Amino acid sequence: MLRTTAERLAQRYAVRNPADLATIDRAQSWQAVADAGLLGLRARDGAQPFVSGVEVMLVAEALAGALTPPSFIGTILAEELLALAGVDAEIDAIAAGSARYALLLTRDLTQLADAESFNGAVGFDADAAGYALGLSRGRGGARLCRYAIAGVFSELQTPDFTRVCVGPATDKKRPEAELLGSAVTAEALDRWLALALTLTCADIVGVLRSGLRQVVEYSKTRIQYGVPVGSFQAVQHMCAEMLVKVEAASSMTRYAAWTVDALPPSESLLAARTAKAHCAGAARSVAETVMQAFGGIGQTWEHIAPLMNRRVMFDRKLFGDESHQLLCIADARLGAA
Amino acid sequence: MDYRENEQEAAFRKRVHDWLAENAPRNWQEEASDEKAAGRITRAWHRKLYEAGFIGLSWPEEYGGRNLGPTFEAILNDELGKADTPRISFHNYLGRAIFAFGTEEQKRRFLPTMLSGEVQWCQGFSEPNAGSDLASLRTFAELRGDTYVVNGQKMWTSGALNADWCLLLVRTDRDVPKHKGITCLLTSIRAPGIDVRPIRISDGAPETCEVFLDEVKIPADQRVGDPGAGWRIAMTVLSFERGPADIGMIATYDTALRKIEDLAKARGVAGQPEVRKALARAYVHGEALRLNVVEQLSQRSAGRMPGPEGSVARLLLTEAQQYINHLELEVMGADAFNGRATGTFNSYIRSRTISIFGGTSEIQKNILANQVLGMPR
């Protein structure tokens, strides 16, 4: 149901080539996503989220497949944080589409930033966002804090053209953080990170599945040597290898999404890191192979393939790349080095 | 989809687990010194599992099965893999051909003894000139009256040394396109004119065989399906062979990875970042395989037959298994070569068969490209 709604919206506001980025009505598409009820998915009914991690994952995947609208995973992850801290009024505003939050991440993009890591921090998924949401670590545990974006942050030129990131301007003093809600436990933050990794994987799976589908279609119509290039075994094997990577990525992401609400945080985090380790590898390899199989046209500024590459190469780093996850998995399996 | 087992499944797992703790053979690897001994061990173990009610779980009762869903087979295979037990007889995927395409009489004649393990089967598919191009097989069966007379040669017939019966693909018509002239016959392996010779594979084990057929007479009522229907039957068998039935491999893989992790600790290399990353990557490969298989299994439980997408799991299995064999060599270092741990190299070189047997990796990719992605031939 949710997935169908998401797919319908994705088709309506799809970015089909880079030129669409300049013409797409972001505000309107965002309101459409809000009106469809997709922005309040992790609001709580008592202690229970309205929908499971699996359903959120499916929505993220569907929207990512069309490269639009821009800020879904960042918004849902901000909402999850606000729910954990019990900041209900803001959740309602997010669900309605009227409040927009970016996630304030450390410079290495692996985790939420706090006051110490404010300089060089990155506000992720900041399209039309009023605040960047970070952490404040103190004796009573972690608290959420927000920074007003206007006047303090400016847009960063990241390689990903489909989403907006902002950073604190270097010539400005760090503004006072505004603390929000109650303290959030380390366990709750682990569970949140598992959701964050899972949605990043869903973003990768959505983009890669779409890229594979498009390049396979292209290979059936592009004629060279008098035959479709998709009839060449070299091209077929590239596509089959992509399929194996995407299917595995999808199975792993689905499981990680299920664990978010079903297993203890440490197990869920391991499942999410495992999925991300695979998805980060698949992201680069499949995005590059999509460009390769599109041939010369796939290398051009106007083509969708590099745009998808930009998106998933960013995702690859988001919340930690392959290498980062592998070392964390090793710690979980073997004990700390 | 819920990844937790339901009550009935969890109770079944516990029953299998407890039974194996009592009954699983120990130190059987040493006794399985040659192929004949290994065959005896397989047969005895299969019989014992059958008598305990653990074989044919997903088969209908009228043929000796238990009428349960495919998840129960998966649980059994998983527990067998964890307990590191001997192999059991091929029955699930070969039996599917007879079940799906055989007459009622054939099903009643062959399936109960196949499940019970009284009769062991092998699969006569490949030939010296029909490997990846299986459909070009040339072993010919000529119908004389109500008897087929078969001449030719089969290759890579695993388990033939210890088998009683063979599911054979033969050509019955040379005048139609190659896929349409193939027929499936069942024969006793001891029928006059059949000669089985072992083939030693790269680690020295006589794991598979070639089978010579010289004027072998097979009654026409041992034909499965119509004349010319053999290709479809073969594809059904192969999709079951490639599919989630391999789930036992996952438990075996987990056990093998744990051993390598312990080995890395014992050899003092478990702190090296490169080794840690490689061990973690092996875990990631194993999870990719496991979760893909679990997803396919849940579709099987919903009534879907295994299809060409089974090649995804097969390729993931190949990648994972060959990866940990490389990893074990790295962890063992020079000791794998200086005569102190020769077994490591043998299991490495044996792991090269995984990308060949049951359809090469290249064939699996052809299947995915043509049948799943719909790319032009």
XYZ file of C-alpha atoms in Angstrom:
714
model
C 0.000 0.000 0.000
C 2.583 2.521 1.205
C 4.939 1.224 -1.401
C 2.383 1.734 -4.163
C 1.761 5.295 -2.981
C 5.503 5.935 -2.908
C 5.977 4.453 -6.376
C 3.183 6.591 -7.769
C 4.697 9.764 -6.297
C 8.137 8.709 -7.447
C 6.914 8.376 -11.008
C 5.153 11.731 -10.886
C 8.172 13.641 -9.604
C 10.879 11.491 -11.124
C 14.218 12.970 -12.130
C 14.737 11.383 -15.543
C 17.821 13.338 -16.495
C 19.981 15.977 -14.814
C 18.087 18.834 -16.499
C 14.990 17.902 -14.482
C 16.806 19.001 -11.325
C 16.571 22.620 -12.439
C 12.882 22.488 -13.310
C 11.368 20.154 -10.756
C 9.103 21.899 -8.244
C 10.692 20.746 -5.023
C 8.240 22.472 -2.728
C 5.280 20.993 -4.528
C 6.699 17.482 -4.618
C 7.552 17.712 -0.921
C 4.015 18.755 -0.101
C 2.693 15.861 -2.168
C 4.839 13.448 -0.159
C 3.561 15.010 3.074
C -0.051 14.898 1.884
C 0.333 11.198 1.083
C 1.234 10.662 4.737
C 4.788 9.500 4.025
C 6.539 11.974 6.341
C 4.941 10.818 9.591
C 5.779 7.142 9.254
C 7.985 6.946 12.328
C 5.766 9.100 14.577
C 4.725 7.119 17.619
C 1.420 5.662 18.674
C 2.315 5.181 22.323
C 5.798 3.630 22.128
C 5.137 1.959 18.761
C 6.147 3.611 15.491
C 3.202 3.906 13.085
C 4.900 1.670 10.567
C 7.766 -0.814 10.753
C 11.297 -0.324 9.546
C 10.498 -2.612 6.619
C 7.753 -0.330 5.321
C 9.882 2.803 5.690
C 12.659 0.990 3.861
C 10.309 0.152 0.962
C 9.224 3.792 0.665
C 12.839 4.989 0.727
C 13.740 2.483 -1.980
C 10.839 3.497 -4.212
C 11.587 7.229 -3.910
C 15.311 6.729 -4.439
C 14.610 4.758 -7.615
C 13.275 7.967 -9.160
C 15.940 10.174 -7.488
C 13.207 12.290 -5.975
C 12.071 13.950 -3.765
C 15.355 14.913 -2.201
C 15.182 14.740 1.594
C 13.197 11.656 2.518
C 15.714 9.615 4.514
C 17.162 12.629 6.315
C 13.674 13.728 7.331
C 12.587 10.301 8.559
C 15.814 9.943 10.542
C 15.319 13.371 12.133
C 11.783 12.372 12.977
C 13.006 9.131 14.567
C 15.437 11.113 16.742
C 12.723 13.539 17.800
C 10.447 10.598 18.623
C 13.170 9.025 20.778
C 13.509 12.320 22.672
C 9.736 12.753 22.906
C 9.506 16.037 20.990
C 5.982 15.430 19.729
C 5.083 18.925 18.488
C 7.993 18.939 16.015
C 7.047 15.487 14.745
C 3.596 16.726 13.865
C 5.108 19.660 12.004
C 7.462 17.349 10.087
C 4.610 15.003 9.200
C 2.615 17.923 7.860
C 5.551 19.022 5.723
C 5.840 22.389 7.461
C 9.030 21.771 9.481
C 12.176 20.559 7.749
C 15.248 19.245 9.553
C 18.685 18.386 8.238
C 20.847 15.843 10.078
C 24.045 17.346 11.438
C 26.793 14.797 10.744
C 30.482 14.734 11.555
C 32.888 15.742 8.819
C 33.612 12.054 8.043
C 29.850 11.524 7.622
C 29.871 8.475 9.928
C 27.750 9.764 12.817
C 25.762 12.620 14.332
C 27.879 15.632 15.180
C 28.070 17.184 18.645
C 29.457 20.529 19.831
C 33.047 19.243 19.618
C 32.681 18.195 16.012
C 30.593 21.205 14.977
C 33.354 22.751 12.908
C 33.465 20.936 9.618
C 30.109 19.287 10.309
C 27.717 18.589 7.436
C 23.974 19.186 7.472
C 22.677 16.292 5.355
C 19.384 16.376 3.433
C 19.037 20.095 4.108
C 16.729 21.074 1.246
C 14.525 23.900 2.613
C 15.448 22.846 6.147
C 15.042 25.320 9.002
C 17.249 23.452 11.458
C 20.138 21.033 11.609
C 19.670 18.347 14.230
C 22.716 17.135 16.166
C 23.697 15.793 19.561
C 24.900 17.324 22.760
C 26.774 14.864 24.925
C 26.838 15.533 28.621
C 26.786 13.767 31.953
C 23.096 12.866 31.727
C 23.609 11.055 28.381
C 23.000 12.476 24.948
C 20.467 15.200 24.241
C 19.250 16.344 20.884
C 20.092 19.854 19.906
C 19.242 21.969 16.933
C 20.876 24.864 15.179
C 18.988 27.362 13.033
C 20.390 27.085 9.522
C 19.654 30.633 8.324
C 22.613 32.969 8.669
C 24.935 30.279 10.066
C 25.091 27.540 7.448
C 25.678 27.798 3.747
C 25.165 25.299 0.966
C 28.065 22.913 0.290
C 29.094 21.873 -3.207
C 28.980 18.087 -2.793
C 29.295 15.633 -5.713
C 25.688 14.508 -5.169
C 23.507 16.868 -7.221
C 20.217 15.301 -6.135
C 20.346 16.277 -2.440
C 21.328 19.374 -0.532
C 24.021 19.558 2.145
C 24.923 22.605 4.219
C 27.890 23.416 6.424
C 28.552 26.023 9.134
C 30.230 29.058 7.612
C 33.831 29.172 8.859
C 33.840 32.904 9.600
C 30.908 32.638 12.000
C 30.971 31.790 15.686
C 29.243 28.541 16.658
C 25.708 29.495 17.677
C 24.196 28.286 20.925
C 22.597 24.892 20.567
C 18.956 24.684 21.460
C 18.405 21.506 23.495
C 15.315 19.461 22.690
C 13.335 16.839 24.621
C 14.638 14.278 27.069
C 17.959 12.387 27.104
C 18.430 9.583 24.563
C 20.131 6.359 25.692
C 23.126 4.864 23.915
C 20.992 1.813 23.080
C 18.345 3.979 21.448
C 21.054 5.731 19.434
C 22.393 2.342 18.303
C 18.927 1.403 17.112
C 18.668 4.756 15.379
C 22.005 4.161 13.651
C 20.742 0.761 12.505
C 17.746 2.503 10.923
C 20.028 5.148 9.411
C 22.274 2.512 7.822
C 19.253 0.557 6.616
C 17.657 3.560 4.919
C 20.967 4.452 3.310
C 21.104 0.897 1.971
C 17.505 1.262 0.755
C 18.540 4.418 -1.084
C 21.388 2.509 -2.729
C 19.154 -0.451 -3.640
C 16.506 1.857 -5.122
C 18.984 3.724 -7.306
C 20.916 0.624 -8.390
C 17.806 -1.382 -9.255
C 16.565 1.508 -11.343
C 19.951 1.949 -13.027
C 20.166 -1.751 -13.854
C 16.631 -1.779 -15.270
C 17.369 1.264 -17.451
C 20.654 -0.026 -18.794
C 19.186 -3.463 -19.573
C 16.396 -1.757 -21.554
C 18.986 0.334 -23.356
C 21.013 -2.754 -24.231
C 17.992 -4.234 -25.985
C 17.589 -1.234 -28.284
C 21.142 -0.021 -28.915
C 22.336 -1.610 -32.154
C 26.019 -2.168 -32.957
C 27.446 -4.634 -35.490
C 23.864 -5.069 -36.604
C 22.597 -6.560 -33.330
C 21.459 -5.229 -29.943
C 24.487 -4.827 -27.652
C 22.505 -6.741 -25.020
C 22.967 -9.885 -27.088
C 26.731 -9.866 -26.446
C 27.775 -12.225 -23.685
C 30.266 -9.706 -22.307
C 27.421 -7.242 -21.742
C 25.067 -9.957 -20.473
C 27.565 -11.097 -17.859
C 28.100 -7.528 -16.661
C 24.349 -7.224 -16.197
C 24.004 -10.633 -14.518
C 26.755 -9.717 -12.061
C 24.954 -6.464 -11.309
C 21.743 -8.398 -10.730
C 23.438 -10.707 -8.217
C 24.838 -7.719 -6.314
C 21.519 -5.859 -6.325
C 19.485 -8.897 -5.278
C 21.867 -9.629 -2.404
C 21.786 -5.951 -1.412
C 18.009 -6.036 -1.416
C 17.773 -9.246 0.674
C 20.242 -7.887 3.216
C 18.548 -4.501 3.423
C 15.144 -6.090 3.926
C 16.489 -8.177 6.794
C 18.251 -5.203 8.388
C 14.988 -3.243 8.173
C 13.116 -6.065 9.878
C 15.653 -6.204 12.734
C 15.191 -2.505 13.570
C 11.933 -3.160 15.409
C 12.388 -6.886 16.084
C 15.853 -7.563 17.541
C 17.998 -6.061 20.332
C 19.951 -2.952 19.187
C 23.355 -4.672 19.079
C 22.023 -7.394 16.753
C 20.147 -4.908 14.629
C 23.261 -2.765 14.309
C 25.315 -5.779 13.209
C 22.688 -6.660 10.587
C 22.642 -3.057 9.360
C 26.441 -2.811 9.208
C 26.548 -6.095 7.325
C 24.010 -4.806 4.817
C 25.904 -1.522 4.479
C 29.241 -3.270 3.980
C 27.731 -5.125 1.031
C 25.702 -2.177 -0.300
C 28.673 0.193 -0.165
C 30.661 -2.230 -2.327
C 27.722 -2.812 -4.654
C 27.103 0.942 -4.916
C 30.435 1.668 -6.556
C 30.638 -1.465 -8.615
C 27.086 -1.381 -9.997
C 26.999 2.391 -10.557
C 30.240 2.132 -12.523
C 29.034 -0.847 -14.512
C 25.811 0.974 -15.380
C 27.933 3.831 -16.762
C 30.108 1.316 -18.604
C 27.191 -0.539 -20.169
C 25.654 2.733 -21.364
C 28.894 3.310 -23.253
C 29.895 6.820 -24.386
C 26.504 8.380 -23.784
C 26.667 7.185 -20.171
C 29.705 9.407 -19.560
C 27.976 12.669 -20.449
C 26.864 15.534 -18.235
C 23.284 15.259 -19.505
C 22.892 11.547 -18.747
C 21.175 9.925 -15.783
C 23.950 7.332 -15.170
C 26.543 9.739 -13.702
C 23.781 11.354 -11.638
C 22.952 7.971 -10.104
C 26.648 7.305 -9.584
C 26.968 10.622 -7.704
C 24.048 9.761 -5.463
C 25.184 6.259 -4.471
C 28.848 7.202 -4.146
C 27.682 9.705 -1.529
C 25.512 7.022 0.099
C 28.534 4.739 0.163
C 30.235 7.145 2.560
C 27.104 8.101 4.490
C 27.252 6.559 8.012
C 30.492 4.823 7.085
C 31.824 3.053 3.995
C 32.685 -0.588 3.435
C 36.010 -0.442 5.212
C 34.494 1.304 8.233
C 31.695 -1.282 8.518
C 34.049 -4.240 8.067
C 36.208 -3.100 10.978
C 33.086 -2.633 13.149
C 31.819 -6.094 12.138
C 35.205 -7.592 13.017
C 34.986 -5.968 16.460
C 31.546 -7.520 16.936
C 32.660 -10.992 15.792
C 36.222 -11.205 17.106
C 36.253 -8.741 19.992
C 38.139 -5.443 19.827
C 41.576 -5.583 18.209
C 7.944 -11.508 5.947
C 8.903 -12.570 9.468
C 12.390 -13.973 9.888
C 11.477 -15.724 13.126
C 10.463 -19.352 13.105
C 6.913 -20.074 14.133
C 6.174 -22.313 17.118
C 5.871 -25.472 15.066
C 9.153 -24.752 13.246
C 10.997 -23.910 16.459
C 9.733 -27.113 18.092
C 10.858 -29.098 15.059
C 14.307 -27.511 15.166
C 14.668 -28.457 18.803
C 13.580 -32.019 18.080
C 16.162 -32.349 15.279
C 18.841 -30.719 17.400
C 18.250 -33.001 20.375
C 18.061 -36.080 18.196
C 21.352 -35.173 16.464
C 23.092 -34.640 19.811
C 22.320 -38.306 20.562
C 22.610 -39.851 17.108
C 25.001 -37.906 14.858
C 27.923 -40.098 13.801
C 31.278 -39.028 15.193
C 34.687 -39.220 13.543
C 33.115 -40.474 10.378
C 35.546 -38.432 8.264
C 38.389 -40.820 9.155
C 36.326 -43.870 8.271
C 35.299 -42.360 4.938
C 38.767 -43.072 3.607
C 37.636 -44.256 0.188
C 34.584 -43.724 -1.990
C 33.079 -47.140 -1.171
C 33.348 -46.520 2.567
C 31.920 -43.021 2.126
C 29.014 -44.569 0.219
C 28.310 -47.020 3.044
C 28.369 -44.197 5.583
C 25.984 -42.086 3.478
C 23.586 -44.993 3.062
C 23.566 -45.918 6.759
C 23.142 -42.303 7.844
C 20.314 -41.698 5.395
C 18.517 -44.840 6.652
C 18.890 -43.732 10.233
C 17.466 -40.270 9.510
C 14.629 -41.847 7.567
C 13.737 -44.191 10.412
C 13.712 -41.221 12.786
C 11.190 -39.528 10.457
C 13.447 -36.765 9.122
C 13.551 -37.598 5.405
C 11.010 -36.524 2.824
C 9.617 -33.801 5.067
C 8.123 -31.781 2.225
C 6.943 -34.851 0.259
C 3.352 -36.128 0.152
C 2.578 -38.925 2.582
C 1.478 -41.381 -0.084
C 5.069 -41.558 -1.354
C 6.653 -41.883 2.062
C 6.879 -38.186 2.931
C 5.594 -36.070 5.796
C 3.513 -33.395 4.067
C 5.347 -30.445 5.658
C 6.447 -27.160 4.043
C 9.889 -26.495 2.515
C 10.990 -24.567 5.613
C 11.168 -27.854 7.509
C 13.613 -29.241 4.955
C 15.629 -26.046 5.405
C 15.682 -26.440 9.189
C 16.779 -30.067 8.876
C 19.563 -29.164 6.435
C 20.642 -26.311 8.672
C 20.913 -28.547 11.725
C 22.675 -31.269 9.728
C 25.188 -28.691 8.533
C 25.811 -27.404 12.053
C 26.304 -30.928 13.373
C 28.799 -31.621 10.580
C 27.153 -34.937 9.655
C 27.859 -37.118 6.606
C 26.147 -36.393 3.313
C 22.744 -37.978 2.731
C 21.560 -39.467 -0.580
C 20.424 -37.267 -3.432
C 16.692 -37.516 -3.240
C 15.082 -34.124 -3.147
C 15.908 -32.785 -6.547
C 16.098 -36.040 -8.492
C 12.845 -37.160 -6.956
C 11.188 -33.939 -8.133
C 11.567 -35.060 -11.751
C 9.727 -38.304 -11.096
C 7.197 -36.545 -8.888
C 6.458 -33.801 -11.410
C 6.624 -35.784 -14.648
C 6.249 -39.488 -13.788
C 3.154 -41.674 -13.997
C 1.330 -42.632 -10.828
C 2.788 -46.113 -11.149
C 6.332 -44.750 -11.469
C 5.848 -42.513 -8.437
C 4.675 -45.432 -6.316
C 7.441 -47.655 -7.602
C 10.404 -45.298 -7.239
C 9.722 -42.534 -4.723
C 9.237 -44.474 -1.446
C 12.532 -46.386 -1.784
C 14.308 -43.218 -2.928
C 13.185 -41.393 0.192
C 13.920 -44.313 2.496
C 17.439 -44.553 1.128
C 17.059 -48.232 0.192
C 17.720 -47.282 -3.396
C 20.425 -44.735 -4.197
C 20.188 -42.584 -7.303
C 22.570 -40.686 -9.526
C 22.056 -38.251 -12.367
C 23.282 -39.097 -15.875
C 23.236 -35.711 -17.569
C 26.614 -34.407 -18.816
C 28.717 -36.051 -21.495
C 32.286 -35.605 -22.738
C 31.006 -33.315 -25.500
C 27.977 -31.949 -23.678
C 29.059 -29.987 -20.630
C 27.767 -26.446 -20.479
C 26.008 -27.183 -23.769
C 24.027 -29.983 -22.146
C 21.400 -30.052 -24.894
C 23.954 -31.290 -27.415
C 24.152 -34.662 -25.626
C 24.608 -37.626 -27.968
C 23.945 -40.785 -25.931
C 21.319 -42.370 -28.149
C 18.303 -44.480 -27.236
C 16.624 -46.375 -30.022
C 13.135 -47.726 -29.367
C 12.888 -51.399 -30.445
C 9.429 -52.703 -29.644
C 8.841 -51.729 -26.034
C 12.514 -51.485 -25.103
C 14.986 -48.623 -25.486
C 18.491 -49.678 -26.480
C 21.013 -47.118 -25.259
C 24.572 -46.432 -26.434
C 26.845 -43.626 -25.349
C 28.833 -42.146 -22.494
C 27.980 -39.990 -19.497
C 30.415 -37.871 -17.495
C 30.473 -36.113 -14.108
C 27.953 -38.616 -12.766
C 28.471 -37.951 -9.077
C 27.782 -40.839 -6.717
C 27.514 -43.400 -9.548
C 29.937 -45.802 -7.788
C 27.489 -46.178 -4.933
C 24.239 -45.772 -6.840
C 21.620 -48.382 -7.669
C 19.634 -46.400 -10.220
C 20.284 -43.563 -12.610
C 18.096 -40.812 -14.068
C 19.399 -40.661 -17.603
C 19.051 -38.067 -20.334
C 19.244 -39.572 -23.810
C 18.635 -38.487 -27.366
C 15.704 -40.262 -29.003
C 15.325 -38.079 -32.078
C 18.191 -36.668 -34.134
C 15.939 -34.938 -36.684
C 14.444 -32.230 -34.465
C 16.148 -29.184 -32.846
C 18.524 -30.398 -30.129
C 16.371 -29.366 -27.124
C 13.374 -31.249 -28.508
C 14.958 -34.633 -29.120
C 15.907 -35.435 -25.517
C 14.105 -38.020 -23.395
C 14.406 -39.011 -19.756
C 14.841 -42.674 -18.821
C 15.321 -44.482 -15.522
C 17.716 -47.399 -15.407
C 19.271 -49.726 -12.913
C 22.972 -48.932 -12.814
C 23.606 -52.675 -12.792
C 21.814 -53.257 -16.102
C 24.021 -55.258 -18.502
C 26.168 -52.979 -20.646
C 26.719 -50.260 -18.027
C 30.288 -49.664 -16.891
C 31.034 -47.101 -14.152
C 34.566 -45.714 -13.770
C 35.644 -43.208 -11.115
C 37.110 -39.808 -11.980
C 39.553 -38.371 -9.443
C 39.167 -34.631 -8.978
C 41.865 -32.098 -8.162
C 42.269 -33.039 -4.472
C 42.598 -36.726 -5.361
C 39.137 -37.863 -4.269
C 37.252 -40.156 -6.694
C 34.203 -37.980 -6.194
C 32.546 -38.371 -9.535
C 32.371 -40.903 -12.379
C 32.067 -41.551 -16.046
C 29.436 -44.045 -17.132
C 29.709 -46.053 -20.357
C 26.550 -47.451 -21.922
C 26.839 -50.259 -24.469
C 23.604 -51.760 -25.839
C 21.864 -51.131 -22.510
C 18.227 -52.262 -22.572
C 15.682 -50.112 -20.746
C 11.958 -51.014 -20.735
C 9.829 -48.224 -22.225
C 7.741 -48.029 -19.049
C 10.844 -46.592 -17.365
C 10.588 -43.465 -19.500
C 9.605 -40.373 -17.501
C 7.315 -38.002 -19.382
C 6.788 -38.028 -23.134
C 9.498 -38.748 -25.679
C 11.214 -35.405 -26.285
C 10.200 -33.947 -22.887
C 13.625 -34.579 -21.350
C 14.906 -31.018 -21.552
C 12.084 -29.610 -19.436
C 12.599 -32.364 -16.892
C 16.326 -31.655 -16.749
C 15.711 -27.945 -16.194
C 13.329 -28.736 -13.326
C 15.925 -30.949 -11.677
C 18.632 -28.305 -12.120
C 16.516 -25.487 -10.682
C 15.874 -27.576 -7.581
C 19.561 -28.486 -7.428
C 20.647 -24.843 -7.640
C 17.988 -23.419 -5.420
C 17.515 -23.003 -1.691
C 17.862 -26.771 -1.204
C 21.496 -25.765 -0.845
C 20.629 -24.310 2.533
C 22.690 -26.969 4.297
C 25.691 -25.256 2.691
C 24.975 -22.150 4.751
C 25.344 -23.890 8.100
C 28.477 -25.602 6.813
C 29.788 -22.220 5.709
C 29.156 -20.656 9.124
C 30.958 -23.532 10.814
C 33.899 -23.188 8.414
C 34.111 -19.427 8.994
C 34.112 -19.888 12.784
C 36.987 -22.342 12.384
C 38.988 -19.849 10.330
C 38.294 -17.091 12.869
C 39.588 -19.367 15.639
C 42.555 -20.295 13.485
C 43.388 -16.614 12.963
C 43.295 -16.059 16.714
C 45.411 -19.145 17.420
C 48.003 -18.075 14.854
C 48.123 -14.563 16.297
C 46.962 -12.711 13.169
C 43.435 -11.811 14.309
C 44.581 -8.328 15.313
C 45.849 -7.349 11.863
C 43.449 -4.896 10.189
C 43.725 -6.649 6.803
C 42.873 -10.027 8.330
C 40.038 -8.520 10.374
C 38.558 -6.928 7.285
C 38.863 -10.141 5.306
C 37.180 -12.170 8.067
C 34.392 -9.584 8.292
C 34.009 -9.674 4.523
C 33.652 -13.456 4.654
C 30.865 -12.960 7.180
C 29.210 -10.397 4.881
C 29.388 -12.842 1.941
C 27.805 -15.554 4.090
C 24.983 -13.248 5.164
C 24.347 -12.177 1.569
C 23.895 -15.838 0.683
C 21.840 -16.727 3.747
C 19.422 -13.819 3.432
C 18.925 -14.286 -0.281
C 18.159 -17.969 0.263
C 15.788 -17.223 3.157
C 13.879 -14.815 0.918
C 13.598 -17.361 -1.883
C 12.550 -20.021 0.567
C 9.734 -17.841 1.803
C 8.541 -17.521 -1.803
C 8.722 -21.307 -2.121
C 6.603 -21.636 1.001
C 4.088 -19.362 -0.678
C 3.841 -21.968 -3.423
C 6.231 -20.646 -6.058
C 8.436 -23.170 -7.878
C 12.155 -22.457 -7.912
C 13.007 -20.617 -11.090
C 16.021 -19.114 -12.874
C 16.560 -16.640 -9.991
C 18.070 -19.605 -8.096
C 21.241 -18.815 -10.046
C 21.641 -15.690 -7.864
C 22.014 -17.840 -4.739
C 24.287 -20.229 -6.593
C 26.648 -17.397 -7.612
C 26.590 -15.951 -4.086
C 27.442 -19.386 -2.702
C 30.314 -19.731 -5.155
C 31.720 -16.331 -4.284
C 31.432 -16.903 -0.528
C 32.862 -20.414 -0.517
C 35.802 -19.650 -2.781
C 36.486 -16.499 -0.777
C 36.874 -18.351 2.524
C 39.088 -20.954 0.928
C 41.405 -18.149 -0.203
C 41.158 -16.653 3.263
C 42.098 -19.895 4.987
C 45.189 -20.134 2.777
C 46.159 -16.572 3.764
C 45.668 -17.290 7.460
C 47.704 -20.525 7.271
C 50.506 -18.737 5.439
C 53.473 -20.901 4.456
C 52.230 -23.753 6.653
C 49.747 -24.604 3.906
C 52.738 -25.295 1.649
C 55.538 -26.594 3.845
C 53.926 -29.939 4.581
C 52.456 -29.035 7.965
C 48.842 -28.394 6.914
C 48.276 -30.007 3.521
C 44.530 -30.349 4.084
C 44.149 -26.582 3.741
C 45.424 -26.670 0.186
C 43.280 -29.677 -0.675
C 40.092 -28.009 0.472
C 41.159 -24.879 -1.423
C 41.730 -26.725 -4.676
C 38.496 -28.678 -4.228
C 36.631 -25.365 -3.846
C 37.442 -24.568 -7.482
C 34.805 -27.130 -8.532
C 32.013 -24.951 -7.141
C 32.149 -22.593 -10.098
C 31.993 -25.585 -12.491
C 29.745 -28.368 -11.201
C 25.966 -28.105 -11.521
C 26.379 -25.432 -14.213
C 29.411 -23.155 -14.483
C 29.290 -19.607 -13.172
C 29.216 -18.430 -16.785
C 26.147 -20.585 -17.469
C 24.487 -19.205 -14.327
C 25.094 -15.683 -15.652
C 23.669 -16.634 -19.044
C 20.549 -17.892 -17.271
C 20.176 -14.655 -15.323
C 20.764 -12.459 -18.373
C 18.389 -14.351 -20.663
C 15.696 -15.640 -18.344
C 15.553 -13.051 -15.551
C 16.684 -9.842 -17.253
C 15.206 -10.827 -20.613
C 18.292 -9.854 -22.600
C 18.294 -10.959 -26.241
C 20.012 -14.217 -27.239
